[in-house]
Coordinates of C-alpha atoms in Angstrom, one line a residue:
M126 CA -78.7 43.2 149.1
A127 CA -77.9 39.5 149.4
K128 CA -75.6 38.3 152.0
P129 CA -72.0 37.5 151.1
T130 CA -72.5 33.9 151.8
T131 CA -75.5 33.8 149.4
R132 CA -73.5 35.5 146.7
L133 CA -70.6 33.1 147.3
S134 CA -72.9 30.1 147.1
F135 CA -74.4 31.4 143.8
V136 CA -70.9 31.9 142.3
A137 CA -69.8 28.5 143.5
G138 CA -72.9 26.9 142.0
A139 CA -72.5 28.7 138.7
F140 CA -68.8 27.6 138.6
F141 CA -69.8 24.0 139.4
I142 CA -72.5 24.0 136.7
G143 CA -70.0 25.5 134.2
L144 CA -67.4 22.8 135.2
L145 CA -70.0 20.1 134.7
A146 CA -70.8 21.6 131.3
I147 CA -67.2 21.6 130.3
I148 CA -66.7 18.0 131.5
G149 CA -69.8 17.0 129.7
R150 CA -68.7 18.6 126.5
A151 CA -65.3 17.1 126.8
A152 CA -66.8 13.7 127.4
Q153 CA -69.0 14.2 124.4
V154 CA -66.1 15.2 122.2
Q155 CA -63.7 12.6 123.5
L156 CA -66.0 9.7 124.1
L157 CA -69.0 10.0 121.9
E158 CA -67.6 12.0 118.9
G159 CA -63.9 11.0 119.3
D160 CA -63.8 8.7 116.3
E161 CA -65.5 11.2 114.0
H162 CA -63.1 14.0 115.0
R163 CA -60.0 11.8 114.7
A164 CA -61.1 10.8 111.2
S165 CA -61.7 14.4 110.2
A166 CA -58.2 15.4 111.5
E167 CA -56.7 12.4 109.7
A168 CA -58.5 13.3 106.5
Q169 CA -57.1 16.9 106.7
R170 CA -53.5 15.9 107.0
T171 CA -53.4 12.7 105.0
R172 CA -54.8 11.4 101.8
G173 CA -55.2 7.8 100.7
R174 CA -54.0 6.9 97.2
I175 CA -54.4 3.9 95.0
L176 CA -51.1 2.8 93.6
E177 CA -51.5 1.7 90.0
A178 CA -50.1 -1.7 89.2
P179 CA -47.7 -1.9 86.3
R180 CA -49.4 -3.4 83.3
G181 CA -47.8 -6.6 82.0
A182 CA -45.5 -6.3 79.0
I183 CA -46.0 -7.8 75.5
Y184 CA -43.0 -9.4 73.8
D185 CA -42.3 -11.1 70.5
R186 CA -41.4 -14.8 70.4
H187 CA -37.7 -14.0 71.1
G188 CA -38.3 -11.6 73.9
V189 CA -38.2 -8.3 71.9
A190 CA -40.4 -5.8 73.7
L191 CA -43.4 -4.7 71.7
A192 CA -45.4 -3.0 74.5
I193 CA -44.1 -2.2 78.0
T194 CA -45.1 -0.1 81.0
H195 CA -42.8 2.7 82.0
E196 CA -42.9 4.6 85.3
V197 CA -42.3 8.3 84.4
Y198 CA -42.5 11.3 86.6
D199 CA -43.7 14.8 87.0
V200 CA -41.7 16.9 89.4
G201 CA -42.9 18.9 92.4
I202 CA -40.7 21.5 94.2
A203 CA -41.5 22.7 97.7
R204 CA -39.7 26.1 98.1
D205 CA -39.7 26.1 101.9
Q206 CA -37.9 22.7 102.0
L207 CA -35.0 23.8 99.8
R208 CA -31.9 24.3 101.9
K209 CA -30.1 26.5 99.5
P210 CA -32.6 27.9 97.0
E211 CA -29.9 30.1 95.3
T212 CA -27.9 27.0 94.3
D213 CA -30.6 24.3 94.3
L214 CA -32.9 26.0 91.7
P215 CA -30.3 26.3 89.0
E216 CA -29.2 22.7 89.5
I217 CA -32.9 21.5 89.3
A218 CA -33.5 23.7 86.2
K219 CA -30.4 22.2 84.4
A220 CA -31.5 18.6 85.1
L221 CA -35.0 19.4 83.8
G222 CA -33.9 21.3 80.7
L223 CA -35.4 24.6 82.0
R224 CA -34.2 28.0 83.1
P225 CA -34.4 29.0 86.8
R226 CA -36.8 31.8 86.0
D227 CA -39.1 29.2 84.3
I228 CA -39.4 27.4 87.6
E229 CA -39.9 30.6 89.6
R230 CA -42.9 31.4 87.5
R231 CA -44.4 28.0 88.3
F232 CA -44.5 28.4 92.1
R233 CA -48.1 28.4 93.4
R234 CA -48.7 30.8 96.3
G235 CA -44.9 31.2 96.4
R236 CA -44.4 27.7 97.9
W237 CA -45.0 24.9 95.3
A238 CA -44.0 24.4 91.7
H239 CA -45.3 21.6 89.5
I240 CA -43.2 20.7 86.5
P241 CA -45.0 18.3 84.1
G242 CA -43.0 15.5 82.5
P243 CA -42.7 12.9 81.5
F244 CA -39.2 12.6 83.1
T245 CA -37.4 9.3 83.5
A246 CA -35.7 8.1 86.6
A247 CA -32.3 8.5 85.0
E248 CA -33.1 12.2 84.2
L249 CA -34.1 12.9 87.8
E250 CA -31.2 11.0 89.4
P251 CA -28.9 14.0 89.7
I252 CA -31.5 15.9 91.8
R253 CA -32.9 13.1 93.9
R254 CA -30.7 14.1 96.8
I255 CA -32.0 17.7 96.9
K256 CA -34.4 18.1 99.8
G257 CA -37.7 19.7 98.5
V258 CA -37.7 17.9 95.2
H259 CA -40.6 15.4 94.9
R260 CA -41.1 12.9 92.1
L261 CA -44.7 12.3 91.1
A262 CA -44.9 8.9 89.5
E263 CA -47.2 7.8 86.7
S264 CA -47.3 4.6 84.7
V265 CA -47.6 5.0 80.9
R266 CA -47.9 2.4 78.2
F267 CA -45.0 2.6 75.8
Y268 CA -44.4 1.0 72.4
P269 CA -40.7 0.9 71.5
N270 CA -41.5 0.7 67.8
P271 CA -44.9 2.2 67.4
D272 CA -45.6 0.9 63.9
L273 CA -44.5 -2.7 64.6
A274 CA -47.5 -5.0 64.7
R275 CA -49.6 -2.2 66.0
S276 CA -52.9 -3.5 64.4
I277 CA -52.4 -6.7 66.4
I278 CA -51.3 -5.3 69.7
G279 CA -53.9 -2.5 69.8
R280 CA -54.2 -0.2 72.9
P281 CA -55.5 -0.5 76.4
A282 CA -58.6 1.6 77.4
A283 CA -57.7 5.2 78.4
D284 CA -59.3 8.6 78.4
G285 CA -62.7 7.3 77.2
R286 CA -61.1 5.3 74.4
R287 CA -62.1 1.6 74.2
A288 CA -59.4 -1.0 74.4
S289 CA -58.5 -2.8 71.1
G290 CA -56.4 -5.7 69.8
L291 CA -54.6 -8.1 72.1
E292 CA -54.5 -5.3 74.8
S293 CA -58.3 -5.8 74.9
V294 CA -58.5 -9.6 74.7
F295 CA -55.9 -10.1 77.4
D296 CA -56.7 -7.1 79.6
S297 CA -57.5 -9.2 82.7
V298 CA -54.2 -11.0 82.3
L299 CA -52.1 -7.9 81.7
T300 CA -53.8 -5.8 84.4
G301 CA -52.1 -6.3 87.8
K302 CA -53.5 -5.8 91.4
P303 CA -53.4 -2.1 92.6
G304 CA -51.7 -1.2 95.8
Y305 CA -52.6 1.4 98.4
T306 CA -50.6 4.1 100.3
V307 CA -51.2 7.1 102.5
R308 CA -49.6 10.5 101.7
L309 CA -49.1 13.4 104.1
R310 CA -50.6 16.8 103.2
D311 CA -49.7 20.2 104.7
R312 CA -52.1 23.1 105.3
F313 CA -51.7 24.3 101.7
G314 CA -52.8 21.0 100.3
V315 CA -49.3 20.0 99.0
E316 CA -48.8 16.2 99.3
Y317 CA -45.6 14.4 100.4
D318 CA -44.5 10.8 100.2
S319 CA -44.8 8.8 103.4
P320 CA -43.1 5.4 102.7
S321 CA -43.6 4.3 106.3
R322 CA -47.4 4.4 105.8
L323 CA -47.5 2.1 102.7
D324 CA -50.3 -0.3 103.2
A325 CA -50.0 -2.6 100.2
F326 CA -47.6 -2.9 97.3
P327 CA -49.0 -3.1 93.8
V328 CA -48.7 -6.5 92.0
P329 CA -47.7 -6.2 88.3
G330 CA -49.7 -7.9 85.6
H331 CA -48.6 -11.0 83.7
D332 CA -46.4 -10.7 80.6
L333 CA -47.6 -11.9 77.2
Y334 CA -45.2 -13.5 74.7
L335 CA -46.5 -13.6 71.2
T336 CA -45.8 -16.0 68.4
I337 CA -44.8 -12.9 66.2
D338 CA -41.2 -12.7 65.1
A339 CA -40.3 -9.0 65.2
D340 CA -37.8 -9.3 62.3
L341 CA -40.3 -11.1 60.1
Q342 CA -43.0 -8.6 61.1
E343 CA -40.8 -5.7 60.1
I344 CA -39.8 -7.3 56.8
S345 CA -43.5 -8.1 56.0
Q346 CA -44.7 -4.6 56.8
Q347 CA -41.8 -3.0 54.8
A348 CA -42.5 -5.3 51.8
L349 CA -46.2 -4.6 52.0
D350 CA -45.7 -0.8 52.1
E351 CA -43.3 -0.9 49.2
A352 CA -45.7 -3.1 47.1
I353 CA -48.7 -0.8 47.8
E354 CA -46.6 2.2 46.7
R355 CA -45.1 0.4 43.7
F356 CA -48.4 -1.0 42.3
D357 CA -50.6 1.9 43.5
A358 CA -52.7 -0.6 45.4
A359 CA -55.6 0.3 47.7
G360 CA -54.3 -1.8 50.5
G361 CA -53.1 -5.3 51.3
D362 CA -52.1 -8.0 53.8
V363 CA -49.2 -10.4 54.5
V364 CA -49.7 -13.4 56.8
I365 CA -46.9 -15.9 57.7
I366 CA -47.7 -19.0 59.7
R367 CA -45.6 -21.9 60.9
P368 CA -47.7 -24.9 59.6
S369 CA -46.5 -27.5 62.2
T370 CA -47.7 -25.4 65.2
G371 CA -50.2 -22.9 63.9
E372 CA -48.1 -20.0 65.2
I373 CA -48.6 -16.7 63.4
L374 CA -45.0 -15.4 62.8
A375 CA -46.1 -12.1 61.0
L376 CA -49.3 -10.4 60.2
A377 CA -49.1 -7.1 58.3
S378 CA -52.2 -5.2 57.2
R379 CA -52.9 -1.9 55.5
G380 CA -56.3 -0.7 54.5
P381 CA -57.0 2.3 52.3
G382 CA -55.0 5.0 54.0
L383 CA -54.9 3.0 57.2
R384 CA -52.2 1.3 59.3
G385 CA -54.1 0.4 62.5
T386 CA -56.6 -2.1 61.2
A387 CA -55.9 -5.8 61.1
T388 CA -57.7 -6.5 57.8
A389 CA -56.0 -9.8 57.5
L390 CA -58.4 -11.0 60.3
T391 CA -61.4 -8.7 59.9
S392 CA -62.0 -8.3 56.1
V393 CA -63.0 -11.0 53.6
F394 CA -62.3 -11.3 49.9
E395 CA -63.0 -13.9 47.1
P396 CA -59.8 -16.0 46.9
G397 CA -60.0 -16.6 43.1
S398 CA -57.6 -19.2 41.7
T399 CA -55.9 -19.9 45.1
A400 CA -59.1 -22.0 45.8
K401 CA -58.5 -24.3 42.9
I402 CA -56.3 -26.5 45.1
F403 CA -59.3 -27.2 47.3
A404 CA -61.3 -28.5 44.4
A405 CA -58.4 -30.7 43.4
A406 CA -58.1 -31.9 47.0
A407 CA -61.8 -33.0 46.9
L408 CA -61.2 -34.9 43.6
L409 CA -58.1 -36.7 45.0
Q410 CA -59.5 -37.4 48.4
H411 CA -62.7 -39.1 47.0
E412 CA -60.7 -40.9 44.3
L413 CA -62.6 -39.2 41.5
A414 CA -59.4 -38.2 39.7
T415 CA -55.6 -38.6 39.8
P416 CA -53.0 -35.9 39.0
D417 CA -52.4 -37.5 35.7
D418 CA -56.0 -37.6 34.5
S419 CA -56.5 -35.6 31.3
I420 CA -59.1 -32.9 30.7
W421 CA -60.0 -31.1 27.5
A422 CA -59.6 -27.3 28.1
E423 CA -61.7 -26.3 25.1
Q424 CA -59.0 -24.1 23.6
G425 CA -59.7 -21.3 26.1
T426 CA -63.5 -20.8 25.9
Y427 CA -66.2 -23.0 27.5
Q428 CA -70.0 -22.6 27.4
L429 CA -71.6 -23.6 30.7
G430 CA -75.4 -23.1 30.3
K431 CA -75.8 -19.3 29.8
R432 CA -72.3 -18.6 31.3
V433 CA -69.1 -18.5 29.3
I434 CA -65.9 -19.5 31.2
R435 CA -62.6 -18.4 29.7
D436 CA -58.9 -19.0 30.3
E437 CA -56.1 -16.5 29.8
H438 CA -54.4 -18.9 27.3
A439 CA -55.9 -21.3 24.9
E440 CA -55.2 -24.8 26.1
G441 CA -56.0 -28.3 24.7
W442 CA -55.5 -31.5 26.7
L443 CA -54.3 -30.9 30.3
T444 CA -53.7 -33.2 33.2
L445 CA -55.2 -32.3 36.5
Q446 CA -51.7 -31.4 37.6
Q447 CA -51.3 -29.0 34.7
V448 CA -54.8 -27.5 35.3
V449 CA -53.5 -26.4 38.7
E450 CA -50.1 -25.4 37.4
R451 CA -51.5 -23.2 34.6
S452 CA -54.5 -22.1 36.6
S453 CA -57.1 -23.3 34.0
N454 CA -60.6 -22.2 34.9
I455 CA -62.1 -24.4 32.3
G456 CA -60.1 -27.4 33.4
I457 CA -61.0 -27.2 37.1
V458 CA -64.7 -26.5 36.3
K459 CA -65.0 -29.5 34.1
A460 CA -63.1 -31.7 36.5
T461 CA -65.4 -30.8 39.4
R462 CA -68.5 -31.9 37.5
E463 CA -67.8 -35.3 39.1
L464 CA -68.1 -33.8 42.6
A465 CA -71.4 -33.9 44.5
P466 CA -72.3 -30.5 45.9
E467 CA -72.1 -31.9 49.5
R468 CA -68.6 -33.2 49.0
Q469 CA -67.4 -30.0 47.4
Y470 CA -68.9 -28.0 50.3
E471 CA -67.5 -30.4 52.9
M472 CA -64.0 -30.1 51.5
L473 CA -64.1 -26.3 51.7
R474 CA -65.5 -26.5 55.2
D475 CA -62.9 -29.0 56.3
F476 CA -60.1 -26.6 55.2
G477 CA -61.7 -24.0 57.5
L478 CA -63.4 -21.8 55.0
G479 CA -66.6 -20.1 56.2
S480 CA -65.9 -20.3 59.9
P481 CA -63.7 -18.3 62.3
T482 CA -60.2 -19.7 62.9
G483 CA -60.5 -19.1 66.6
V484 CA -57.4 -16.9 66.8
E485 CA -57.2 -14.7 69.9
F486 CA -58.4 -11.5 68.3
P487 CA -61.6 -9.5 68.7
S488 CA -64.1 -9.2 65.8
E489 CA -62.5 -11.9 63.6
A490 CA -64.5 -12.3 60.4
A491 CA -66.1 -15.7 59.8
G492 CA -66.0 -15.6 56.0
I493 CA -68.8 -16.7 53.7
L494 CA -69.6 -20.2 52.6
R495 CA -73.2 -21.0 51.8
P496 CA -74.6 -24.6 52.3
P497 CA -75.6 -26.5 49.2
S498 CA -79.2 -25.9 49.8
A499 CA -78.6 -22.2 49.0
W500 CA -76.6 -22.8 45.8
S501 CA -77.6 -21.9 42.3
G502 CA -76.9 -24.0 39.2
T503 CA -73.5 -22.2 38.6
T504 CA -72.3 -22.2 42.2
P505 CA -70.2 -25.4 41.9
A506 CA -68.3 -23.9 39.0
S507 CA -67.9 -20.6 40.8
L508 CA -66.6 -22.3 44.0
A509 CA -64.1 -24.3 41.9
I510 CA -62.5 -21.0 40.6
G511 CA -62.7 -19.2 44.0
Y512 CA -65.9 -17.2 43.6
E513 CA -69.1 -17.2 45.8
V514 CA -66.9 -17.9 48.8
A515 CA -65.2 -15.3 50.9
V516 CA -62.2 -15.8 53.2
T517 CA -59.9 -13.7 55.3
P518 CA -56.1 -13.8 54.5
L519 CA -55.6 -15.7 57.8
Q520 CA -58.2 -18.4 56.8
L521 CA -56.5 -18.9 53.5
A522 CA -53.1 -19.1 55.2
A523 CA -54.4 -21.7 57.7
A524 CA -55.9 -23.8 54.9
Y525 CA -52.6 -23.9 53.0
A526 CA -50.9 -24.6 56.3
A527 CA -53.0 -27.8 56.5
I528 CA -51.7 -28.9 53.1
A529 CA -48.2 -28.2 54.4
N530 CA -48.9 -30.0 57.7
E531 CA -49.7 -33.4 56.1
G532 CA -53.4 -32.6 55.8
V533 CA -54.1 -31.6 59.4
L534 CA -55.8 -28.2 60.0
L535 CA -54.5 -26.4 63.2
R536 CA -56.0 -23.5 65.0
P537 CA -53.8 -20.5 64.4
T538 CA -52.6 -18.6 67.4
L539 CA -50.9 -15.3 68.3
V540 CA -49.9 -16.2 71.8
S541 CA -46.9 -18.3 72.6
S542 CA -46.9 -18.1 76.4
I543 CA -48.0 -16.1 79.5
R544 CA -45.6 -15.6 82.4
T545 CA -45.8 -14.1 85.8
P546 CA -43.7 -11.1 86.8
A547 CA -41.3 -13.6 88.4
G548 CA -40.9 -15.5 85.1
K549 CA -43.1 -18.5 85.9
T550 CA -45.0 -19.8 82.8
T551 CA -48.7 -20.1 83.4
Y552 CA -49.6 -20.9 79.8
Q553 CA -47.6 -22.4 77.0
H554 CA -49.1 -22.9 73.5
R555 CA -49.4 -26.4 72.2
P556 CA -50.5 -27.2 68.6
E557 CA -54.3 -27.6 68.6
P558 CA -55.6 -29.8 65.7
V559 CA -59.0 -28.9 64.4
R560 CA -59.6 -31.8 62.0
R561 CA -57.9 -33.7 59.3
A562 CA -58.8 -32.0 56.0
V563 CA -57.2 -34.6 53.6
S564 CA -55.1 -37.7 54.0
R565 CA -51.3 -37.6 54.2
D566 CA -50.9 -38.9 50.7
V567 CA -53.3 -36.4 49.2
A568 CA -51.5 -33.6 51.0
A569 CA -48.3 -34.7 49.4
Q570 CA -49.9 -34.7 46.0
L571 CA -51.3 -31.2 46.5
R572 CA -47.8 -29.9 47.5
E573 CA -46.4 -31.4 44.3
M574 CA -49.0 -29.6 42.3
L575 CA -48.2 -26.4 44.0
R576 CA -44.5 -26.9 43.4
G577 CA -45.3 -27.3 39.7
V578 CA -47.0 -23.9 39.7
V579 CA -43.6 -22.3 40.5
Y580 CA -41.1 -24.6 38.7
R581 CA -42.9 -26.3 35.8
G582 CA -43.9 -23.3 33.7
G583 CA -46.9 -22.4 35.9
T584 CA -48.2 -19.0 36.9
G585 CA -46.0 -18.7 40.0
D586 CA -42.6 -18.8 38.2
P587 CA -41.6 -15.3 39.5
V588 CA -41.3 -16.8 43.0
A589 CA -38.8 -19.5 42.1
L590 CA -35.7 -19.5 44.3
V591 CA -32.5 -21.4 43.6
S592 CA -31.4 -22.4 47.1
S593 CA -34.7 -24.0 48.2
E594 CA -37.9 -24.7 46.3
V595 CA -41.2 -22.9 46.9
A596 CA -44.7 -24.3 46.3
G597 CA -47.6 -21.9 45.8
K598 CA -50.6 -20.7 43.9
T599 CA -51.6 -17.4 42.3
G600 CA -55.1 -16.0 42.5
T601 CA -56.5 -13.0 40.6
A602 CA -60.2 -12.3 41.4
R603 CA -62.6 -9.5 40.5
R604 CA -63.4 -7.2 43.4
A605 CA -67.1 -6.8 44.4
G606 CA -68.7 -3.5 45.2
P607 CA -72.2 -2.5 46.3
A608 CA -73.6 -2.7 42.8
G609 CA -71.7 -5.9 41.7
Y610 CA -68.2 -6.5 40.4
I611 CA -66.2 -3.3 39.8
P612 CA -64.9 -3.1 36.2
G613 CA -61.1 -3.3 36.0
S614 CA -60.7 -3.9 39.8
Y615 CA -59.0 -7.0 41.1
T616 CA -57.6 -8.7 44.2
A617 CA -54.1 -10.3 43.6
T618 CA -53.1 -13.1 45.9
F619 CA -50.2 -15.5 46.2
A620 CA -50.3 -18.4 48.8
S621 CA -47.0 -20.1 49.2
I622 CA -45.3 -23.0 51.1
F623 CA -41.6 -22.8 51.9
P624 CA -39.7 -24.9 51.5
A625 CA -41.7 -27.3 49.4
D626 CA -40.1 -30.5 50.7
A627 CA -40.1 -29.8 54.4
P628 CA -42.4 -26.8 55.0
Q629 CA -41.4 -24.3 57.7
I630 CA -43.6 -21.4 56.8
V631 CA -46.8 -20.7 54.9
M632 CA -47.3 -17.2 53.5
V633 CA -50.3 -15.4 52.0
V634 CA -49.7 -12.1 50.2
K635 CA -52.8 -10.1 49.1
L636 CA -52.9 -6.8 47.3
D637 CA -56.2 -4.9 46.8
D638 CA -56.7 -3.4 43.3
P639 CA -53.0 -3.2 42.3
R640 CA -51.9 -1.7 39.1
G641 CA -50.9 -4.6 36.9
A642 CA -53.7 -6.7 38.3
Y643 CA -52.4 -10.3 37.7
A644 CA -51.0 -12.0 40.8
R645 CA -48.0 -13.3 39.0
L646 CA -46.9 -9.7 38.3
T647 CA -47.8 -8.2 41.7
A648 CA -48.3 -10.5 44.7
A649 CA -45.8 -13.2 43.5
P650 CA -42.8 -10.8 43.4
V651 CA -43.7 -9.5 46.9
T652 CA -43.6 -13.2 48.1
R653 CA -40.2 -13.6 46.7
A654 CA -38.9 -10.4 48.2
V655 CA -40.1 -11.4 51.6
L656 CA -38.5 -14.9 51.4
E657 CA -35.2 -13.4 50.2
R658 CA -35.1 -10.9 53.1
V659 CA -36.1 -13.6 55.6
L660 CA -33.2 -15.8 54.5
A661 CA -30.8 -12.8 54.4
T662 CA -31.5 -11.9 58.1
E663 CA -30.8 -15.5 59.3
S664 CA -33.8 -15.3 61.6
G665 CA -34.0 -18.0 64.1
T666 CA -37.5 -18.8 62.8
I667 CA -36.0 -20.6 59.8
D668 CA -34.0 -23.8 60.5
R669 CA -31.2 -23.7 58.0
G670 CA -30.1 -27.2 58.8
V671 CA -33.5 -28.5 57.7
L672 CA -33.2 -26.3 54.6
A673 CA -29.9 -27.8 53.7
M674 CA -31.2 -31.4 54.2
S675 CA -34.4 -30.8 52.2
H676 CA -32.3 -29.4 49.3
A677 CA -29.9 -32.3 49.5
D678 CA -32.8 -34.8 49.4
G679 CA -34.4 -33.2 46.3
E680 CA -34.6 -34.8 42.9
P681 CA -31.4 -36.3 41.5
D682 CA -29.3 -34.4 39.0
P683 CA -30.8 -35.3 35.6
A684 CA -27.3 -35.6 34.2
I685 CA -26.5 -38.4 36.6
G686 CA -29.8 -40.2 37.0
A687 CA -31.3 -41.9 40.0
G688 CA -28.3 -43.5 41.5
T689 CA -27.3 -45.6 38.4
V690 CA -23.7 -44.2 38.3
P691 CA -21.2 -45.4 41.0
Y692 CA -19.6 -42.7 43.0
V693 CA -15.9 -42.8 43.9
T694 CA -14.9 -40.5 46.8
P695 CA -11.3 -40.0 48.0
W696 CA -10.5 -40.6 51.7
P697 CA -10.1 -38.7 53.8
V698 CA -12.8 -36.3 52.6
E699 CA -11.6 -32.8 52.2
F700 CA -14.1 -29.9 52.6
E701 CA -13.5 -26.4 51.4
I702 CA -14.3 -24.1 54.4
H703 CA -15.7 -20.7 53.5
E704 CA -15.4 -17.9 56.1
P705 CA -18.9 -16.4 56.6
E706 CA -19.4 -13.1 54.8
R707 CA -18.7 -10.1 56.9
R708 CA -20.1 -6.6 56.5
R709 CA -19.9 -3.3 58.2
V710 CA -22.6 -2.1 60.6
P711 CA -24.1 1.0 58.9
D712 CA -24.3 4.3 60.8
V713 CA -28.0 4.7 61.7
R714 CA -27.5 7.2 64.6
G715 CA -30.1 10.0 64.5
L716 CA -32.6 7.9 62.5
P717 CA -36.1 6.9 63.8
V718 CA -36.2 3.3 65.0
R719 CA -38.3 2.1 62.0
D720 CA -35.9 3.6 59.4
A721 CA -32.9 2.2 61.3
V722 CA -34.4 -1.3 61.4
R723 CA -35.2 -1.2 57.7
R724 CA -31.6 -0.1 56.9
L725 CA -30.1 -3.0 59.0
H726 CA -32.4 -5.6 57.6
G727 CA -31.4 -4.5 54.1
E728 CA -27.8 -5.3 55.2
G729 CA -28.8 -8.8 56.3
L730 CA -28.6 -8.0 60.0
R731 CA -31.1 -8.8 62.8
T732 CA -32.2 -6.2 65.3
T733 CA -33.4 -5.7 68.9
L734 CA -34.5 -2.5 70.7
E735 CA -33.3 -0.9 73.8
G736 CA -35.1 2.5 74.4
W737 CA -37.2 4.3 72.0
G738 CA -37.4 7.4 69.7
R739 CA -34.4 8.1 67.6
V740 CA -31.3 5.9 67.6
T741 CA -28.4 7.3 69.6
A742 CA -26.0 4.3 69.3
T743 CA -25.7 0.6 68.2
R744 CA -24.1 -2.4 69.7
P745 CA -21.8 -3.4 67.9
G746 CA -21.0 0.2 66.9
A747 CA -21.2 1.8 63.5
G748 CA -18.4 0.6 61.2
A749 CA -17.8 -2.7 63.1
R750 CA -17.3 -5.7 60.8
V751 CA -19.8 -8.5 61.7
R752 CA -21.2 -11.7 60.2
T753 CA -24.4 -11.7 58.2
G754 CA -27.3 -12.3 60.6
T755 CA -25.6 -10.7 63.6
L756 CA -28.0 -9.3 66.2
I757 CA -27.6 -5.5 66.4
T758 CA -28.9 -3.7 69.5
L759 CA -30.4 -0.2 68.8
V760 CA -30.1 2.2 71.7
G761 CA -32.7 4.9 71.5
V762 CA -33.6 8.0 73.5
E763 CA -37.1 9.4 74.1
D764 CA -38.4 12.1 71.8
R765 CA -39.9 14.2 74.7
P766 CA -41.2 17.7 74.2
S767 CA -40.1 20.4 76.6
P768 CA -42.5 20.9 79.5

């Protein structure tokens, strides 16, 4: 048996060795592995989270919201944090539109209930003070009027879906800079906000202001829908441009059974007789003809080689002006025999046909215009009457805008400005001239020809207005299919300039395969309807002072003559003052926003949106007597399904 001192020494040694082991292990854990264990503990009780930056909004030219980002919420309820569950749960259920037992069923492991939204901040305000209620924020893209200009705006990328429209083109501008925060997590994995640990606030994206006028856009879409239904058309487009700046004020498209495709930018068609004005422009620009030169129209039938060209009406001698006014195929074909192919091609190219306009939109079609080296013997005649060339409605509108803009072609644009979240403008549109298509004098002669189409017995007489004159041109062209032209199928087009004297807008209306075929019976009435509604709403887009001046500066009264009769005016001059017409605001409560806007526009009132879904109120209220053109605010409420 070992001596006691030996045993004591052995125990002491073992204790010392164990102590060294503990100290060594502690040193290993604290010094060598400390960072790793601290990170592991931090990961278990906290979780880093990327804070999504609010996407920039998209507005119309007047600041009407077209696409905005809303912060909406789901709701989380921690049972153990509720101070008075017996009273808190009924209050929470009432605010969320649920029954208390519905919440009870949602508790996970008896501690946590997740209530999916979306709920707005206003809806959750009554229960924010209740301890144990947690708001789970999420940013969603929201369109106050989902149908308004949707084919232009498009959608951002989400859930595997590619971005489209302006949301795609300006994604880098609209997308902000994400933030970062750390959230606390308990042993059950439930997360809690920790504002004191916020590392970086998100920076919202820039806001995009379009050239679109929401009122004109709504009017155009409504008129197009009505025309497609009335004429049983396969689809159509309406484009409205301000000729002095190239700004696109409205762009409505509807393909066969579709609403979300901007066919005015992506689909081409043969323009038919609307292209005759470009043939006339080439003749005038190169001084090969004047508006008063006469052409024999062959009484309606003309043999050109193996091809027979016909007019709708038998005509004899016509001036070049009358050829355009009466849309004589024979007249314009015979007139362009003086044109060299290169000059005819160059004029069409100078007006922008056959090349993209450069508008800020993905997949814009370039159109079709073959060089003279690829022409056949009948191509010059075909081009003169709008065949063997294909354009988009926007290209045609931009070309007519050049005629309205003293002969200068501008690049059309959809973007007015870009602004930071603080309101600082980082981009402001300025007119961008592309080239001079024709001289100022030739442009004036072309506008006079187009005025005659409407007011001197031409094919555009259904568009004639009394208050201000319209200039324009009809076009009815056969529609091509995979096996050639489709029998009995036509495209009806009307391109217009308003007003004729001091142009403020250029409009192109195109209908695909309408019943009634001829443009003067289909597209022309749509043009007039749009103009009348635009004038009725007193949109800020139309300067009525300029309208009044242009009307006053028109041709003298034929009964008086050109200033040959002296005028005697009493002094002081007495004016008869008329009180502006007043009308009652219709009751549109309960209607979807689109139907409410349509109803108010029909009453000659302008609109702006506040909220979404169905209309709950208007400002001024229903029944109030207001002046024509008054701005009515539509207050809406979200159509949200129950969770």
